[in-house]
Coordinates of C-alpha atoms and ligand atoms in Angstrom, one line a residue:
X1 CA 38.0 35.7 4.1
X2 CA 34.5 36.3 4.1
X3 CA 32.8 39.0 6.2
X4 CA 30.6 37.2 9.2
X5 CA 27.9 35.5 8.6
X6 CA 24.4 36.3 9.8
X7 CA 21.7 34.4 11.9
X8 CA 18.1 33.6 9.9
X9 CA 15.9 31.3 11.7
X10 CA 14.7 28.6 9.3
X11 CA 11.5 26.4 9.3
X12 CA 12.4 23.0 9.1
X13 CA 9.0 21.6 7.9
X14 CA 8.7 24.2 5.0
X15 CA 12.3 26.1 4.5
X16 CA 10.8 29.4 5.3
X17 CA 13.1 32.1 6.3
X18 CA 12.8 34.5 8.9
X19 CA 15.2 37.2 10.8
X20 CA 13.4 36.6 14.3
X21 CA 12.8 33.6 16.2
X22 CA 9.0 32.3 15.6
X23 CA 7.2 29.4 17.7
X24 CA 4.8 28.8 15.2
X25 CA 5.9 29.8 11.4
X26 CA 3.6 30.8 8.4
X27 CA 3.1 26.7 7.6
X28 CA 1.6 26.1 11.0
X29 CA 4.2 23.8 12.4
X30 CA 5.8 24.4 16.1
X31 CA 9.0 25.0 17.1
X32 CA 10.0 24.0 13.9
X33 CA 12.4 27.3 13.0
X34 CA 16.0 26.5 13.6
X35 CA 18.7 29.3 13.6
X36 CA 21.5 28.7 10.9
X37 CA 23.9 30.9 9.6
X38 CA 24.1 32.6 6.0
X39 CA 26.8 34.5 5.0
X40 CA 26.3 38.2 3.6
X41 CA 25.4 39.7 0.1
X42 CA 27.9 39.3 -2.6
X43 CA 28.6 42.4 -4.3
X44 CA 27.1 41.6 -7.3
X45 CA 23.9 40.7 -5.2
X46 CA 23.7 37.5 -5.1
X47 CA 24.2 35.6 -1.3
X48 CA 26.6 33.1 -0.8
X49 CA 25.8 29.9 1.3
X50 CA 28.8 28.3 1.2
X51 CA 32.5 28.1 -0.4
X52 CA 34.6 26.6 -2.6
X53 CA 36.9 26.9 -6.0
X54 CA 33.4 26.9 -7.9
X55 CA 30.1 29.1 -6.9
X56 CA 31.5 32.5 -6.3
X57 CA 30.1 33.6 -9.4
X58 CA 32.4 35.5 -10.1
X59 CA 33.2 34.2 -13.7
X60 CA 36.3 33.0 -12.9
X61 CA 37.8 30.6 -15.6
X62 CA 36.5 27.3 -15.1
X63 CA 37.2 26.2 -18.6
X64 CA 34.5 25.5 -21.2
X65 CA 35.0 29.3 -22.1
X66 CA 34.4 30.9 -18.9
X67 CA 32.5 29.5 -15.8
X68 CA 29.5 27.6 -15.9
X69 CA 28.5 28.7 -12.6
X70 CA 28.2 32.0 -14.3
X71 CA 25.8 30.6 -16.7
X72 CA 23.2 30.5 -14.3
X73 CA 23.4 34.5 -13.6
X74 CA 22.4 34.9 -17.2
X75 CA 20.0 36.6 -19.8
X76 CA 16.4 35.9 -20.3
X77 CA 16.0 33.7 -23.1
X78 CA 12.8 32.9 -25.6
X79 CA 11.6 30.1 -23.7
X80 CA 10.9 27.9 -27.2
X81 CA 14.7 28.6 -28.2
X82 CA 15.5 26.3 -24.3
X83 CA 16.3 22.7 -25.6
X84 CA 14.1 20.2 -23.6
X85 CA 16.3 18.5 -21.0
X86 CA 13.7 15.9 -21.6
X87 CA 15.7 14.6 -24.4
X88 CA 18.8 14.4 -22.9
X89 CA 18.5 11.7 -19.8
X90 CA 21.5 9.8 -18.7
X91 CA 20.0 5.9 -18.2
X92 CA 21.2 4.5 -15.0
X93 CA 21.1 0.6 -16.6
X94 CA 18.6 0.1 -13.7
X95 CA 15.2 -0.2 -15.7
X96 CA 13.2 0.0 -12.4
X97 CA 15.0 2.7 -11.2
X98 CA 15.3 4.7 -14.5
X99 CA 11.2 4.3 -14.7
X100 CA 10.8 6.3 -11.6
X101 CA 13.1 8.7 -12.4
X102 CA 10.9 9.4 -15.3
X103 CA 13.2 7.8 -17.9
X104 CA 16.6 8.2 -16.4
X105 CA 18.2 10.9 -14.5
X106 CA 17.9 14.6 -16.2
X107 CA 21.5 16.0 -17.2
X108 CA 21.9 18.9 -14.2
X109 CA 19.1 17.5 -12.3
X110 CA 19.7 16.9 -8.4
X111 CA 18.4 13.8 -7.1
X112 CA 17.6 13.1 -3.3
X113 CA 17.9 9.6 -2.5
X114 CA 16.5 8.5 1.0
X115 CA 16.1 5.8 3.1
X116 CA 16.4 4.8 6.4
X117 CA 20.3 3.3 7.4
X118 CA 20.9 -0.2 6.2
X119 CA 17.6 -0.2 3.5
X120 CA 20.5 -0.7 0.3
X121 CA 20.8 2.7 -0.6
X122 CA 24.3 3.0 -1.2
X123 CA 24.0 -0.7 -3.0
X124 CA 21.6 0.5 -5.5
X125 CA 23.6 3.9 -6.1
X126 CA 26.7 1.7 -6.5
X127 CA 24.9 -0.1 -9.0
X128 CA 24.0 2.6 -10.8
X129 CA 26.9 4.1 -11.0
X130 CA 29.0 1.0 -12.6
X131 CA 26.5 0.9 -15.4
X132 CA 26.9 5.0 -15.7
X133 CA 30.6 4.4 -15.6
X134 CA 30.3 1.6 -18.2
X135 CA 27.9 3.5 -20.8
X136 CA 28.6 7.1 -20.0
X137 CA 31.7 7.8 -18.7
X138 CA 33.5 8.4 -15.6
X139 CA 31.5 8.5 -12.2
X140 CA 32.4 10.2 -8.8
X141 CA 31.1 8.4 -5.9
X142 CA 32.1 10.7 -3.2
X143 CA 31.5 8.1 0.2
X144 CA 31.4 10.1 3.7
X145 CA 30.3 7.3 5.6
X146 CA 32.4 4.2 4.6
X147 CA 36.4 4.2 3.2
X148 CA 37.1 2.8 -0.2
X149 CA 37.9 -0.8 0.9
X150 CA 34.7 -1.0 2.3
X151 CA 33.0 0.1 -0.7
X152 CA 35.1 -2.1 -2.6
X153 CA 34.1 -5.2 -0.4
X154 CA 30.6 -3.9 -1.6
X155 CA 31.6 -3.5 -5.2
X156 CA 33.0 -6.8 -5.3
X157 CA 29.6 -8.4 -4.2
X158 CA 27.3 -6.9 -7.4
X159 CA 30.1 -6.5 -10.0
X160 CA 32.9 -9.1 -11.1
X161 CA 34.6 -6.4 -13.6
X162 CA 34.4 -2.8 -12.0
X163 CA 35.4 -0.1 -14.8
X164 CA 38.1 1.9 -14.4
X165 CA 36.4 5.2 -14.6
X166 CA 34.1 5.1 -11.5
X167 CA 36.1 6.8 -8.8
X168 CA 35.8 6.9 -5.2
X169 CA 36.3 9.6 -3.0
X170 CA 36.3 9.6 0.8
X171 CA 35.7 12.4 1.8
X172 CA 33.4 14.7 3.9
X173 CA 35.1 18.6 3.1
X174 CA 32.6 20.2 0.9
X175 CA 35.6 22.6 -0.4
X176 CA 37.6 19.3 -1.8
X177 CA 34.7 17.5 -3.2
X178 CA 33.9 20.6 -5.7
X179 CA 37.8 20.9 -6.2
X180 CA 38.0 17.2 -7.6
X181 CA 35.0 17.4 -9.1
X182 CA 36.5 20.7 -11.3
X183 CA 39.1 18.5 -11.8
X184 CA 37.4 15.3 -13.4
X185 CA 34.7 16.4 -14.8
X186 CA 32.7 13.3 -14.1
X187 CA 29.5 12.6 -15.9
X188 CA 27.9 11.9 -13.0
X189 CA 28.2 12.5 -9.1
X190 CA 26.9 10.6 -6.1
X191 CA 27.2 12.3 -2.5
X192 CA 27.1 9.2 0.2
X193 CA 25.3 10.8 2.4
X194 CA 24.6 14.8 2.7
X195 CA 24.4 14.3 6.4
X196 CA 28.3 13.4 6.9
X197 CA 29.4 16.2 4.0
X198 CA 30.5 19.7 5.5
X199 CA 31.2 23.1 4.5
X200 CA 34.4 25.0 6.1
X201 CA 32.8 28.0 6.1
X202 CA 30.4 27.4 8.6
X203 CA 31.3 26.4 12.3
X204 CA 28.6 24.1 12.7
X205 CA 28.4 20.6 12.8
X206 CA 28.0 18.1 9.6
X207 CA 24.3 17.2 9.4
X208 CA 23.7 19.8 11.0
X209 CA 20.8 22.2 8.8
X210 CA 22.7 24.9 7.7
X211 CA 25.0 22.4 6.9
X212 CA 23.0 20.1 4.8
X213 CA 21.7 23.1 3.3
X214 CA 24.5 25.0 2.0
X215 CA 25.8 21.9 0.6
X216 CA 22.6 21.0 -1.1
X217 CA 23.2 24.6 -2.6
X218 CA 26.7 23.9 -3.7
X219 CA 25.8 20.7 -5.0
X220 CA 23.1 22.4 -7.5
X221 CA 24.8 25.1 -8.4
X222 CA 28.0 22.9 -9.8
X223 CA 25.0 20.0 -11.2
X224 CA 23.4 22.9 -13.1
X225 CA 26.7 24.4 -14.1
X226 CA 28.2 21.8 -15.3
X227 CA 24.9 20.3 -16.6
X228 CA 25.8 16.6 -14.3
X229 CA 23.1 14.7 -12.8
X230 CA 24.0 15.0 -9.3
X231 CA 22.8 12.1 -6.5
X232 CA 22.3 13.0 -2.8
X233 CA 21.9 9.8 -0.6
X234 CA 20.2 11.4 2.5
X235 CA 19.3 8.9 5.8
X236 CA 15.8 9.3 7.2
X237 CA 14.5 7.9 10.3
X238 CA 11.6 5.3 10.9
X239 CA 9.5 7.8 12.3
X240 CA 9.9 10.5 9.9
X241 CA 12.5 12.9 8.1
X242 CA 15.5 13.9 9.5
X243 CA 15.6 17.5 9.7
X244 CA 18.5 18.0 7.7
X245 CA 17.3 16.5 4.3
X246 CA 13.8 17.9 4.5
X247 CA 15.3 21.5 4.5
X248 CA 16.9 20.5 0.9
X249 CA 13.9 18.9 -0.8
X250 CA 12.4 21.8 -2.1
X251 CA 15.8 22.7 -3.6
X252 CA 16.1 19.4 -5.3
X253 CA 14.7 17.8 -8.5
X254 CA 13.7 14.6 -7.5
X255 CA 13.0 13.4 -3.8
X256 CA 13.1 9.2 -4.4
X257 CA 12.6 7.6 -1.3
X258 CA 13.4 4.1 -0.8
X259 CA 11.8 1.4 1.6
X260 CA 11.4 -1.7 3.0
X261 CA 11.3 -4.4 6.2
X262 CA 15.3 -4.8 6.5
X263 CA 14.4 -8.3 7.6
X264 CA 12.5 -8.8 4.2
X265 CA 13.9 -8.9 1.1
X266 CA 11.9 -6.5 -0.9
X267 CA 12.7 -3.0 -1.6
X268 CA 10.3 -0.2 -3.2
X269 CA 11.9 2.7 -4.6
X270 CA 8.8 5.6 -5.3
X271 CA 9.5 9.5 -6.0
X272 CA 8.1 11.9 -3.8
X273 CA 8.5 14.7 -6.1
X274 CA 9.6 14.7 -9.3
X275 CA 9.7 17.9 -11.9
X276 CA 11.0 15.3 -14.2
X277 CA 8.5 12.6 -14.0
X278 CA 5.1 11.1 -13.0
X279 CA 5.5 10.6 -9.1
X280 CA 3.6 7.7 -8.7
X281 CA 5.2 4.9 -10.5
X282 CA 7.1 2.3 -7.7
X283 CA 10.5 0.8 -8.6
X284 CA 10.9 -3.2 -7.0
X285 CA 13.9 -4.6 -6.1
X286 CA 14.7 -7.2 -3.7
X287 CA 18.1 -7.5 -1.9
X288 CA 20.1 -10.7 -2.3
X289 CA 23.6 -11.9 -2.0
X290 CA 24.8 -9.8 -5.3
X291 CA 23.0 -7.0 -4.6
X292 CA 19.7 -5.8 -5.5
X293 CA 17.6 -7.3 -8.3
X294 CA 15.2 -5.8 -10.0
X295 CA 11.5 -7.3 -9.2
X296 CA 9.4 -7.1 -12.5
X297 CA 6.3 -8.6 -11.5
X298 CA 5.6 -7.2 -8.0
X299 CA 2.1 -8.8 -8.2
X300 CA 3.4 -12.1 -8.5
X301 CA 5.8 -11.7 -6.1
X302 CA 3.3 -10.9 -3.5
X303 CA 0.6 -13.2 -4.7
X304 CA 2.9 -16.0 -4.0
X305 CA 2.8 -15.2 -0.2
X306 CA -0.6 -14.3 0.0
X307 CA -2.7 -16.4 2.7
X308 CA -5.6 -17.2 0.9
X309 CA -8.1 -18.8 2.9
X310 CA -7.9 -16.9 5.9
X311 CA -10.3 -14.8 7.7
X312 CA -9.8 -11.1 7.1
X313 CA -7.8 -11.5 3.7
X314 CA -8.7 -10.2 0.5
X315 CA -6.9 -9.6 -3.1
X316 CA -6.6 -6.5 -4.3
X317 CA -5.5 -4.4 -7.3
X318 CA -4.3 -0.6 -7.7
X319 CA -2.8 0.9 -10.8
X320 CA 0.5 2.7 -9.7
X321 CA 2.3 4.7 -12.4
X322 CA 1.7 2.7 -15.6
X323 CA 1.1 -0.5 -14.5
X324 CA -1.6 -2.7 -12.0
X325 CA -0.3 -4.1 -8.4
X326 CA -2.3 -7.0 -6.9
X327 CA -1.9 -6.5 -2.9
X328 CA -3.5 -8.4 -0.1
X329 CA -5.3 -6.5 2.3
X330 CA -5.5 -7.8 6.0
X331 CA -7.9 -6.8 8.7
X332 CA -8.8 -8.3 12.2
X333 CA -11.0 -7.1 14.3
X334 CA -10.9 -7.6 18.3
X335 CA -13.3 -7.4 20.8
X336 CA -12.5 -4.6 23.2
X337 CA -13.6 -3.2 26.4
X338 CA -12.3 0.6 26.1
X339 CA -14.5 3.6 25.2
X340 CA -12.6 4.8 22.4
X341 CA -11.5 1.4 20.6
X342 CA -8.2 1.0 18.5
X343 CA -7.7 2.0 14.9
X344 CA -4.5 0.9 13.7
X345 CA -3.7 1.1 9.6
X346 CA -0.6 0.5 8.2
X347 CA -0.3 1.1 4.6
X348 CA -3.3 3.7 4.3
X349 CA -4.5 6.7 5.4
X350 CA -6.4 6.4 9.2
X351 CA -8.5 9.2 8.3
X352 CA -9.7 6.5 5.0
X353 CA -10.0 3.7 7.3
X354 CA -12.6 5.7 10.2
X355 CA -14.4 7.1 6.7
X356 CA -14.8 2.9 5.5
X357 CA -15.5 2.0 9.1
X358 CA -18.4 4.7 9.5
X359 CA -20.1 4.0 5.9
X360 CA -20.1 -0.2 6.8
X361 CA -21.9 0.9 10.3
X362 CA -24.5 3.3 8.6
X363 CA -24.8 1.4 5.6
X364 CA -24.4 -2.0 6.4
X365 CA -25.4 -2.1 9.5
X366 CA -21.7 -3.4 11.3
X367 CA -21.6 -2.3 14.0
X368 CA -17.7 -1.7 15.2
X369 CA -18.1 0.7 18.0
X370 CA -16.6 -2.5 20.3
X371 CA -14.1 -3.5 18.3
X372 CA -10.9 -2.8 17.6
X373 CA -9.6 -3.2 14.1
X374 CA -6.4 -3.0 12.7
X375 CA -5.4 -2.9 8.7
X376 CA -2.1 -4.2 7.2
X377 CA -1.6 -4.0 3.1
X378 CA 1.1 -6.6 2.9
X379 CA 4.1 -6.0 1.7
X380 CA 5.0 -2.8 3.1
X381 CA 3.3 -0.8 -0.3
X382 CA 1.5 2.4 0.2
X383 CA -0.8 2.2 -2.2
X384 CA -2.3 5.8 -3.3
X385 CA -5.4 6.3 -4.7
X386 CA -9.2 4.5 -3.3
X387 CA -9.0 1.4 -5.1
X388 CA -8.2 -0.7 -2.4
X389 CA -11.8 0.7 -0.2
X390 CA -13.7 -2.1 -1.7
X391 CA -11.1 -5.1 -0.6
X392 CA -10.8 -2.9 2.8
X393 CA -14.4 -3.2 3.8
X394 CA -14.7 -6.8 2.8
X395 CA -11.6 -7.6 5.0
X396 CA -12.8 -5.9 8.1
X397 CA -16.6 -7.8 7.4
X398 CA -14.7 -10.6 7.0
X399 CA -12.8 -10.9 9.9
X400 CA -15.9 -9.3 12.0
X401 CA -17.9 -12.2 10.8
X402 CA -15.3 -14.9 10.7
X403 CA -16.0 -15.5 7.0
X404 CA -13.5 -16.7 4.8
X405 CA -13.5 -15.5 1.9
X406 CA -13.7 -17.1 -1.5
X407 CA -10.2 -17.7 -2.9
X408 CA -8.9 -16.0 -6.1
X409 CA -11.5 -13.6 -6.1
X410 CA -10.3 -10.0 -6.0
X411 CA -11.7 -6.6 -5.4
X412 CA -11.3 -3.1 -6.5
X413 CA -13.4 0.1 -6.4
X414 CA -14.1 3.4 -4.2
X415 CA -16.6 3.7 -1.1
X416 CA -18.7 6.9 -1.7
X417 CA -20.1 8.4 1.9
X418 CA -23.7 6.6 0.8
X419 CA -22.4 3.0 0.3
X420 CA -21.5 3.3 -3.2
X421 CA -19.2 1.6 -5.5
X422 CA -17.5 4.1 -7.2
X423 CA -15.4 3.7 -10.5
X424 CA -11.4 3.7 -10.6
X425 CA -9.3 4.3 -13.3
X426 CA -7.5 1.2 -15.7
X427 CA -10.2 -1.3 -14.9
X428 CA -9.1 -3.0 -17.9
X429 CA -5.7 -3.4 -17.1
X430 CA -6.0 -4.4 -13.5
X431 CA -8.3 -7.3 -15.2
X432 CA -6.0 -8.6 -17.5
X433 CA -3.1 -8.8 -14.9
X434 CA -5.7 -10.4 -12.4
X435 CA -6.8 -13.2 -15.7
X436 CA -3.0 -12.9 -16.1
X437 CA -2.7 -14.0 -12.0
X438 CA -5.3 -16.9 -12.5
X439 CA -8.1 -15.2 -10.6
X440 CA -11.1 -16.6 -11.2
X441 CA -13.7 -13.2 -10.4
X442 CA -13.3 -9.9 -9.9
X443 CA -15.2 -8.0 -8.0
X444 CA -15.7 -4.0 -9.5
X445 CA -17.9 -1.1 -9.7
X446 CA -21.2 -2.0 -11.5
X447 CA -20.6 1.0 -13.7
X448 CA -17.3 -0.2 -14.9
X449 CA -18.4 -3.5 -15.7
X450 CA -21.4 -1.9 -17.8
X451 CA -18.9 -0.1 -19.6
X452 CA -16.6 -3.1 -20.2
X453 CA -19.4 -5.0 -21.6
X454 CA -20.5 -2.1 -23.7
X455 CA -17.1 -2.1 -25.4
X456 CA -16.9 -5.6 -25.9
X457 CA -14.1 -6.1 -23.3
X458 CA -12.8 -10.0 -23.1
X459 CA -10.7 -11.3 -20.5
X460 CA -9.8 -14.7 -18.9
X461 CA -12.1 -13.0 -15.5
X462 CA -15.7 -13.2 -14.7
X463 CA -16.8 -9.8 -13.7
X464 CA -18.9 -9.2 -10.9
X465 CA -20.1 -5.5 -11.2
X466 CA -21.1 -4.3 -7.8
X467 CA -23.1 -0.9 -6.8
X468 CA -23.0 -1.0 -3.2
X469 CA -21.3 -1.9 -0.7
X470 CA -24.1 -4.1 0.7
X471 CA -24.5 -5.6 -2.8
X472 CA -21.4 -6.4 -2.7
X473 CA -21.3 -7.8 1.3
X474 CA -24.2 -9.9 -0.4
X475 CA -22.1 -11.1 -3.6
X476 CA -19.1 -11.9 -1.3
X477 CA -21.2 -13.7 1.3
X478 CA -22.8 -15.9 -1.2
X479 CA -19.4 -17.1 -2.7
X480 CA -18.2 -17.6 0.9
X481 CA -17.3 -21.7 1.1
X482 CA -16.9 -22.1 5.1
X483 CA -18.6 -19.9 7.4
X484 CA -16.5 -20.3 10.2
X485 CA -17.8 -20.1 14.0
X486 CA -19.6 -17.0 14.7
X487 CA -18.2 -14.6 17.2
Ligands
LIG501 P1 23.6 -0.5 2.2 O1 23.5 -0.2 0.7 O2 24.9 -0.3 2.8 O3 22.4 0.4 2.9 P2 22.4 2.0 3.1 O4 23.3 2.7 2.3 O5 20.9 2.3 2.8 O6 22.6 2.2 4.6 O7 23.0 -1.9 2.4 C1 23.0 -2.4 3.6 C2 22.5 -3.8 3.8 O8 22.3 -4.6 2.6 C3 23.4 -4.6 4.6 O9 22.8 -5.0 5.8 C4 23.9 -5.8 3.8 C5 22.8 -5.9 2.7 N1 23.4 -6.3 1.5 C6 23.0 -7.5 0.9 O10 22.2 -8.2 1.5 N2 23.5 -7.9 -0.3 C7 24.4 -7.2 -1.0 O11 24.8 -7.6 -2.1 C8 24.8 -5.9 -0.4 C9 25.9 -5.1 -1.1 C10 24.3 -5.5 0.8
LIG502 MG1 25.0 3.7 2.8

């Protein structure tokens, strides 16, 4: 048995270790260190965080001439003689999926998969996994959280004809996961979820940080071993991260995190890190009686619920990994009585919205200071990136004034601190899927538009090139078709 473990005090914000207690640690967060317990040094110096037949390093015989754990305890090696993982990508059948991952998941990679409860996490990994089990042999899905008949029930809704080689395990002991998974082999493994998995080595509870920790360890050390793509499904809470999962991110690969309104249908799945892959490319699905489907055109799909017409709506367009988004931007702005009025943006950054508020009052001459405003980008998207200033602005003016704004118009481009329009990457793409849309202008920086013309640029779109933010009030205003009542 091994000798008794030790206390370290962790940061749960940034995984930092320390021997003493600390109400503030070295990332500046609070009260953030929780005490966990690592077990001693191994003798041949390396420490152990948790048990099981594999990981002791020891090079016992695992098969495959000596263990693979071992492997990782190795020599240097002429960095030009390593063969690029890049190459070797297992493809999850899931094109939406396999684009955020970067092109499919990384043989050996760890994957963190999270999501608040009930978001379709488990649906999409099931999904996943019968195409894996189909096209590149056998699958583990160990399930901590639901027994086999439930997963068949689930099974039964997004597949007529399972394969026999996708196997499910329930189970929560970290000891007889790695045991089966020595035994099969699989050529891929999904852990549903880290939060109910546990390590008999430690006393405390699943979920728990050490917990989660020492079996995010495990699971990389047998993923990298054994050179399997390993999936973590890890639940997250509406208000933030759990702190169990947050303590492994650093350790894993890829961080994908997947979201949505559970009373709405659609489903984005983004990467939050990604060693293997651009991390801002989106994945759509939408959840329906067989599952989820994969949402190609996301800008159609919103553009068919977009209001147009209405006061404090305007079209959109950002470019997220490698292709455009059309979004609808909302604003509405409410008379208030208190000193400091609300600010309430959901979608982007508050700091973005005060910087777009302030630049319309000194530069425009709106004057908010009584108002309240709120921002919604519909469709629960998070676009990254300042594209969307532009449509921001003319929302909030637009619901100040009660103006409706012209219909399939749309708007893109930066706010600089003097009023500016400011150029954003892809113009020429965004344009064609906005022609592609049936928009009839778009509204851009003045400098793009030169540069479009200069290079002989067509599309189906007339371009209105904009410098300032007043020009572009102006432009908007005189396109307007209803002034409605002023307030
Ligand atoms: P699930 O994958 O269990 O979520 P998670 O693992 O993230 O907790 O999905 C839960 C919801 O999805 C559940 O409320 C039912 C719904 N669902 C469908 O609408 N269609 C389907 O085909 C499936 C399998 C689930
Ligand atoms: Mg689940």
């Amino acid at each position: 048995m091994a000798k008794k473990a030790a206390t370290v005090f962790m940061c749960r914000e940034c995984g930092y270790e320390s021997p003493q207690w600390m109400g503030k640690c070295i990332c500046g967060a609070w009260n953030s260190m929780v005490e966990m317990k690592v077990q001693p040094e191994k003798p041949d110096g390396r420490r152990r965080t948790g048990s099981g037949t594999l990981g002791t390093g020891s090079g016992a015989d695992t098969g495959r001439g000596g263990s693979p754990i071992g492997k990782l305890a190795g020599r240097p090696v002429p960095l030009r003689r390593v063969s690029s993982s890049d190459t070797d990508r297992l493809g999850t059948g899931i094109a939406e999926l396999d684009r955020v991952l970067g092109g499919g998941l990384v043989r050996g990679s760890l994957t963190l998969l999270s999501g608040e409860p009930g978001i379709g996490k488990s649906t999409l990994i099931l999904q996943a996994a019968v195409n894996i089990a189909r096209s590149s042999g056998s699958v583990l899905y160990v399930s901590g959280e639901e027994s086999e008949e439930q997963i068949r029930s689930r099974a039964d809704r997004i597949c007529d004809d399972l394969p026999e080689n996708l196997l499910i395990l329930a189970e929560t002991n970290m000891e007889n996961i790695l045991l089966q998974f020595e035994t099969l082999k699989p050529a891929f493994l999904i852990i549903d979820s880290i939060q109910t998995m546990y390590s008999e080595e430690l006393d405390s509870a699943p979920g728990s940080v050490s917990q989660v920790r020492v079996v995010g360890n495990e699971l990389m050390r047998i993923g990298k071993g054994y050179e399997t793509p390993v999936l973590i499904v890890a639940h997250v809470t509406k208000s933030g991260e759990l702190a169990g999962p947050k303590t492994v991110e650093h350790l894993v690969d890829t961080v994908l995190s997947f979201t949505g309104e559970r009373h709405q249908d659609l489903r984005i799945l983004r990467a939050a890190k990604n060693r293997f892959g651009a991390t801002n490319e989106i994945g759509a699905f939408e959840m329906c009686e067989e599952g989820l489907r994969e949402v190609r055109n996301l800008s159609e799909a919103f553009m068919e619920d977009m209001d147009s017409g209405a006061e404090g709506s305007v079209a959109t367009a950002v470019y997220e990994g490698t292709r455009p988004l059309i979004l609808e931007v909302q604003a509405l702005t409410a008379p208030t009585n208190m000193n400091f009025p609300r600010r309430t943006a959901v979608g982007i950054d508050l700091g973005r919205l005060n910087m777009i508020l302030a630049v319309l009052e000194r530069r425009v001459g709106v004057s908010l200071y009584n108002q309240d405003v709120y921002i919604n980008i519909v469709g629960g998207i998070r676009p990254g990136g300042t594209s969307a200033d532009l449509a921001l602005a003319l929302a909030v003016y637009s619901s100040y004034k009660g103006l409706v704004p012209p219909e399939r118009v749309l708007s893109f481009g930066e706010i600089g601190l003097t009023g500016e329009i400011r150029s954003v990457p892809h113009a020429d793409k965004i344009l064609r899927e906005a022609a592609s849309l049936g928009f009839r202008s778009v509204m851009l920086p003045a400098k793009t538009a030169e540069r479009l013309k200069k290079s002989g640029f067509k599309a189906d779109v007339e371009i209105l090139g904009v410098a300032t933010l007043r020009d572009a009030i102006d432009k908007i205003s005189g396109l307007t078709r209803k002034p409605s009542k002023k307030r």
